[in-house]
Short mmCIF file of N, CA and C in Angstrom, two decimals:
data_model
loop_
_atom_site.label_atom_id
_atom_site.label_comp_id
_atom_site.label_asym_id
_atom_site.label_seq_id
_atom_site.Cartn_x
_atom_site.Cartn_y
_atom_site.Cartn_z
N UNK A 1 -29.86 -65.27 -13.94
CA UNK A 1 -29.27 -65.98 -15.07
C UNK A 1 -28.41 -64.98 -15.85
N UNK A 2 -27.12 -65.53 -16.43
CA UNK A 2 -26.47 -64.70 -17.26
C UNK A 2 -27.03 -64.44 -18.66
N UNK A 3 -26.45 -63.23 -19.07
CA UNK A 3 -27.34 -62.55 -20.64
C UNK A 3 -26.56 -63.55 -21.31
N UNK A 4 -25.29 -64.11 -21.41
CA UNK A 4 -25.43 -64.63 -22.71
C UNK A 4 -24.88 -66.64 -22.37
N UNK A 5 -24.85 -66.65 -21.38
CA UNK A 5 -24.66 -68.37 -21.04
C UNK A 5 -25.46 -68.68 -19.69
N UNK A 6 -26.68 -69.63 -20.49
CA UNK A 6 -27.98 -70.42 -19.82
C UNK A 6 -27.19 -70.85 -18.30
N UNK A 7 -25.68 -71.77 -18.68
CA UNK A 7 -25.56 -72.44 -17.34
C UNK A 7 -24.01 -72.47 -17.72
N UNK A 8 -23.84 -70.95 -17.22
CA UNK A 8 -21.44 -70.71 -17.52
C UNK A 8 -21.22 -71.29 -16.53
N UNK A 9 -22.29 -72.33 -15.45
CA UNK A 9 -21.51 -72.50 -14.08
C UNK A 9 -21.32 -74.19 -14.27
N UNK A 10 -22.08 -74.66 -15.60
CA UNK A 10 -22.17 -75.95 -16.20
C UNK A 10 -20.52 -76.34 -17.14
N UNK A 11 -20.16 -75.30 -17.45
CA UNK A 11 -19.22 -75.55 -18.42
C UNK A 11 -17.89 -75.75 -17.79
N UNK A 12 -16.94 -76.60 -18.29
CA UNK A 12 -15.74 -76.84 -17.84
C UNK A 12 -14.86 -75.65 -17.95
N UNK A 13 -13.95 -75.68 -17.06
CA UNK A 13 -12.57 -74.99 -17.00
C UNK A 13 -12.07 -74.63 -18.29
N UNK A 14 -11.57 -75.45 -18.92
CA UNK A 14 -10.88 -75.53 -20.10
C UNK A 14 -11.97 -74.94 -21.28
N UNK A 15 -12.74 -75.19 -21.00
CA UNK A 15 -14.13 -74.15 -22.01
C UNK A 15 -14.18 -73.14 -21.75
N UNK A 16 -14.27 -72.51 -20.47
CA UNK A 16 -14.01 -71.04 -20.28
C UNK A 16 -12.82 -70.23 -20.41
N UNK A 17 -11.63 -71.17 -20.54
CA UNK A 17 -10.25 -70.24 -20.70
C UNK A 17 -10.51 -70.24 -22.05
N UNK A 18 -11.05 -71.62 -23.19
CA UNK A 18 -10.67 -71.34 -24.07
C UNK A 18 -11.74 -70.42 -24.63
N UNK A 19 -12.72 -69.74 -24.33
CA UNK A 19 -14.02 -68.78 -24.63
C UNK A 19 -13.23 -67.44 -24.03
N UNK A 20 -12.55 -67.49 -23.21
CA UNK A 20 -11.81 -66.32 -22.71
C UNK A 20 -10.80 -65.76 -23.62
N UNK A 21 -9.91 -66.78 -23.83
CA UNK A 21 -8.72 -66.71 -24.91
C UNK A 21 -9.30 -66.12 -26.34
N UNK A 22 -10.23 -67.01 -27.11
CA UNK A 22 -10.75 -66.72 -28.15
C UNK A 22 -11.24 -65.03 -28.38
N UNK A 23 -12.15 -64.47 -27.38
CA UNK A 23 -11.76 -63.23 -27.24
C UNK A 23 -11.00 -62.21 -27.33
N UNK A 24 -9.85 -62.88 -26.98
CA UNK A 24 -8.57 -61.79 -26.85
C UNK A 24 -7.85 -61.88 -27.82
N UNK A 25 -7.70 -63.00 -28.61
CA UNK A 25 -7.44 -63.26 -30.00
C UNK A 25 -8.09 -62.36 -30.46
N UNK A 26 -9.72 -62.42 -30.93
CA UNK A 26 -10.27 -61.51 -31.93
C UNK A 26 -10.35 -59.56 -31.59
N UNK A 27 -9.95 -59.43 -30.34
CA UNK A 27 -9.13 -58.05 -29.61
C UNK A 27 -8.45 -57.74 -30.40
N UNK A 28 -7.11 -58.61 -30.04
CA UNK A 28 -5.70 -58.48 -30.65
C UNK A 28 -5.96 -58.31 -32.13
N UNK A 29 -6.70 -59.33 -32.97
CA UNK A 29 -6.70 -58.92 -34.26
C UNK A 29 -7.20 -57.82 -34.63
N UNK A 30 -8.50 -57.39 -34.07
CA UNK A 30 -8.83 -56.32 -34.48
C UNK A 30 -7.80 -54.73 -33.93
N UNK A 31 -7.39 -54.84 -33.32
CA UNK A 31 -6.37 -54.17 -32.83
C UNK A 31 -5.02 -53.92 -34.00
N UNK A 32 -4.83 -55.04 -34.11
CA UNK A 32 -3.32 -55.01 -35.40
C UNK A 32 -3.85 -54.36 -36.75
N UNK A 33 -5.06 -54.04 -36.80
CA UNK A 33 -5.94 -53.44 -38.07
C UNK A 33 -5.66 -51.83 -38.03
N UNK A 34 -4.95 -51.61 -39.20
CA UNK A 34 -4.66 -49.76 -38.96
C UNK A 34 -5.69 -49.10 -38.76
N UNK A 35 -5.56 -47.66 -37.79
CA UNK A 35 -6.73 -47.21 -37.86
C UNK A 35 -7.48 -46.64 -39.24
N UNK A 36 -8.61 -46.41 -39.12
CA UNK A 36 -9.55 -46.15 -39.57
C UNK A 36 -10.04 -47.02 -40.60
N UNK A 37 -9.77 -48.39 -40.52
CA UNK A 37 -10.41 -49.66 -41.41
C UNK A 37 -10.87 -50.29 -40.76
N UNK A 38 -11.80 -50.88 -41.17
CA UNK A 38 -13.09 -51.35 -40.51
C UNK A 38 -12.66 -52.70 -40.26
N UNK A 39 -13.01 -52.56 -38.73
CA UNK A 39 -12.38 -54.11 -37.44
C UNK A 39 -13.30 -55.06 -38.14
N UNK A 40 -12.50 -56.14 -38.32
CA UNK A 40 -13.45 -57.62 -38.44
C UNK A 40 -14.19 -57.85 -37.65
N UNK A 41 -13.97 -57.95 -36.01
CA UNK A 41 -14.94 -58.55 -35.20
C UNK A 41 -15.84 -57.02 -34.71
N UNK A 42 -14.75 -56.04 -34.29
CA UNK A 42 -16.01 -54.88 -33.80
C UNK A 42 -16.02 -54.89 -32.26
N UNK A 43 -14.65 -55.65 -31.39
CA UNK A 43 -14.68 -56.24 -30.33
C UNK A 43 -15.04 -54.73 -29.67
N UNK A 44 -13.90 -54.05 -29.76
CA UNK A 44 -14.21 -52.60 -29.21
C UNK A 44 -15.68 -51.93 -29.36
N UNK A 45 -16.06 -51.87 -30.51
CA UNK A 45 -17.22 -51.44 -30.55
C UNK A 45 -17.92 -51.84 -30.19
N UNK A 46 -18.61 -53.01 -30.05
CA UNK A 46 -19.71 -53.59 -29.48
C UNK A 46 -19.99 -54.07 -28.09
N UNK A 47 -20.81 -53.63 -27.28
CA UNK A 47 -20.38 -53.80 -25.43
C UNK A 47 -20.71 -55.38 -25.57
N UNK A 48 -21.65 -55.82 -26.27
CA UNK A 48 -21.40 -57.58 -26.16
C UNK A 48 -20.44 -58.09 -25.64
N UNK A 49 -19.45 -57.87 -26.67
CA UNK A 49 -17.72 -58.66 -26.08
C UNK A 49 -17.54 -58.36 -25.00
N UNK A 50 -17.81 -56.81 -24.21
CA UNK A 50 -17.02 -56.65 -22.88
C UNK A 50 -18.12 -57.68 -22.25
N UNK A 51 -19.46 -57.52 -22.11
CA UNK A 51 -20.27 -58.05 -20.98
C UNK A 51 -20.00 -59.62 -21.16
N UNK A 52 -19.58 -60.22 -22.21
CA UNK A 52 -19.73 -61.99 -22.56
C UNK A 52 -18.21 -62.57 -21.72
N UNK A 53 -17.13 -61.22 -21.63
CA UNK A 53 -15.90 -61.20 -21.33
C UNK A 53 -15.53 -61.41 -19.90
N UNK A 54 -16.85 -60.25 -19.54
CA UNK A 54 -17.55 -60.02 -17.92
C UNK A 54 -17.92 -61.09 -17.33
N UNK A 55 -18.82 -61.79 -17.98
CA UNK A 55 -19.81 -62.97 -17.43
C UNK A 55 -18.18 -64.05 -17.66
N UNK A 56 -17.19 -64.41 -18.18
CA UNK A 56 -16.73 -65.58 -18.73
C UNK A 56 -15.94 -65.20 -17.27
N UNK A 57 -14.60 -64.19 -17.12
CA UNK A 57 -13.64 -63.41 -15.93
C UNK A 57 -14.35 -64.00 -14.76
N UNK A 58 -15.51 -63.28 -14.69
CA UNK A 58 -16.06 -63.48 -13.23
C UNK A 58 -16.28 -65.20 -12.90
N UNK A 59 -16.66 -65.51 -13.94
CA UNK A 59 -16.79 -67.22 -13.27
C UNK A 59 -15.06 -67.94 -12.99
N UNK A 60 -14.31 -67.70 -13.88
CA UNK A 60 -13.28 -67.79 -13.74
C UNK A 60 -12.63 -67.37 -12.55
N UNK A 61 -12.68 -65.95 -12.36
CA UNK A 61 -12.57 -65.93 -10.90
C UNK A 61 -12.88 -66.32 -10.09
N UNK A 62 -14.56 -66.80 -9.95
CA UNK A 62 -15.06 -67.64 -8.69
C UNK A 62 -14.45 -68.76 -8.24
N UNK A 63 -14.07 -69.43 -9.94
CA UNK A 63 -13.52 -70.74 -9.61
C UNK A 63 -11.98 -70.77 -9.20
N UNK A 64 -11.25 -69.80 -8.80
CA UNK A 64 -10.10 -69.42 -8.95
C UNK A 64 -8.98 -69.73 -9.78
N UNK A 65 -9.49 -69.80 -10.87
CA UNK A 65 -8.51 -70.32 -12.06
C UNK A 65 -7.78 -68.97 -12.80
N UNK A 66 -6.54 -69.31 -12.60
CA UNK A 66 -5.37 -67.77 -13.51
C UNK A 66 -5.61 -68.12 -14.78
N UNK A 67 -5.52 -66.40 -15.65
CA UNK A 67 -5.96 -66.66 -16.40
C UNK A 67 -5.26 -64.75 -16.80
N UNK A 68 -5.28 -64.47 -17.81
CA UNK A 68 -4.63 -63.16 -18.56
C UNK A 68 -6.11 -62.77 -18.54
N UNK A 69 -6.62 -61.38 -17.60
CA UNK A 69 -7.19 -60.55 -17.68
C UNK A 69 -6.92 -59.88 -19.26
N UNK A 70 -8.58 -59.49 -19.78
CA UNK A 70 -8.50 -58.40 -21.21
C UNK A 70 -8.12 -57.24 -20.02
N UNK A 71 -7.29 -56.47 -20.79
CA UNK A 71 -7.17 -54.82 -20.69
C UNK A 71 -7.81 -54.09 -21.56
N UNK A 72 -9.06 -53.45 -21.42
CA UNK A 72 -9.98 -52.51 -22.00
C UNK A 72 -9.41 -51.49 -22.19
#
């Protein structure tokens, strides 16, 4: 079972791009934040986002749906 979705193999297409997307949004924002002020989300900092990012990519991939890879 995945750490953070019971059944990611239950959820639609369009739920996982948009759980994918939403991610990279809160990336990007925290990103446009000058350094040394403290990120809203913490995407970088916290391995959560990469592994939730991990688990969302990989199903996406299984299902072969394109989709804008995060660049870490």
């Amino acid at each position: 079972m995945s750490t953070f979705f019971a059944n990611i193999k239950g959820m639609s297409d369009i739920g996982l791009k948009a759980m994918q997307k939403s991610i990279v949004d809160c990336l990007e924002r925290d990103d446009q934040l000058p350094k040394g002020q403290e990120k809203i989300y913490g995407v970088r900092e916290f391995s959560d986002w990469r592994d939730m990012s991990n688990e969302i990519e990989a199903e996406l991939d299984r299902r072969g749906i394109k989709y804008n890879k995060i660049c870490w």
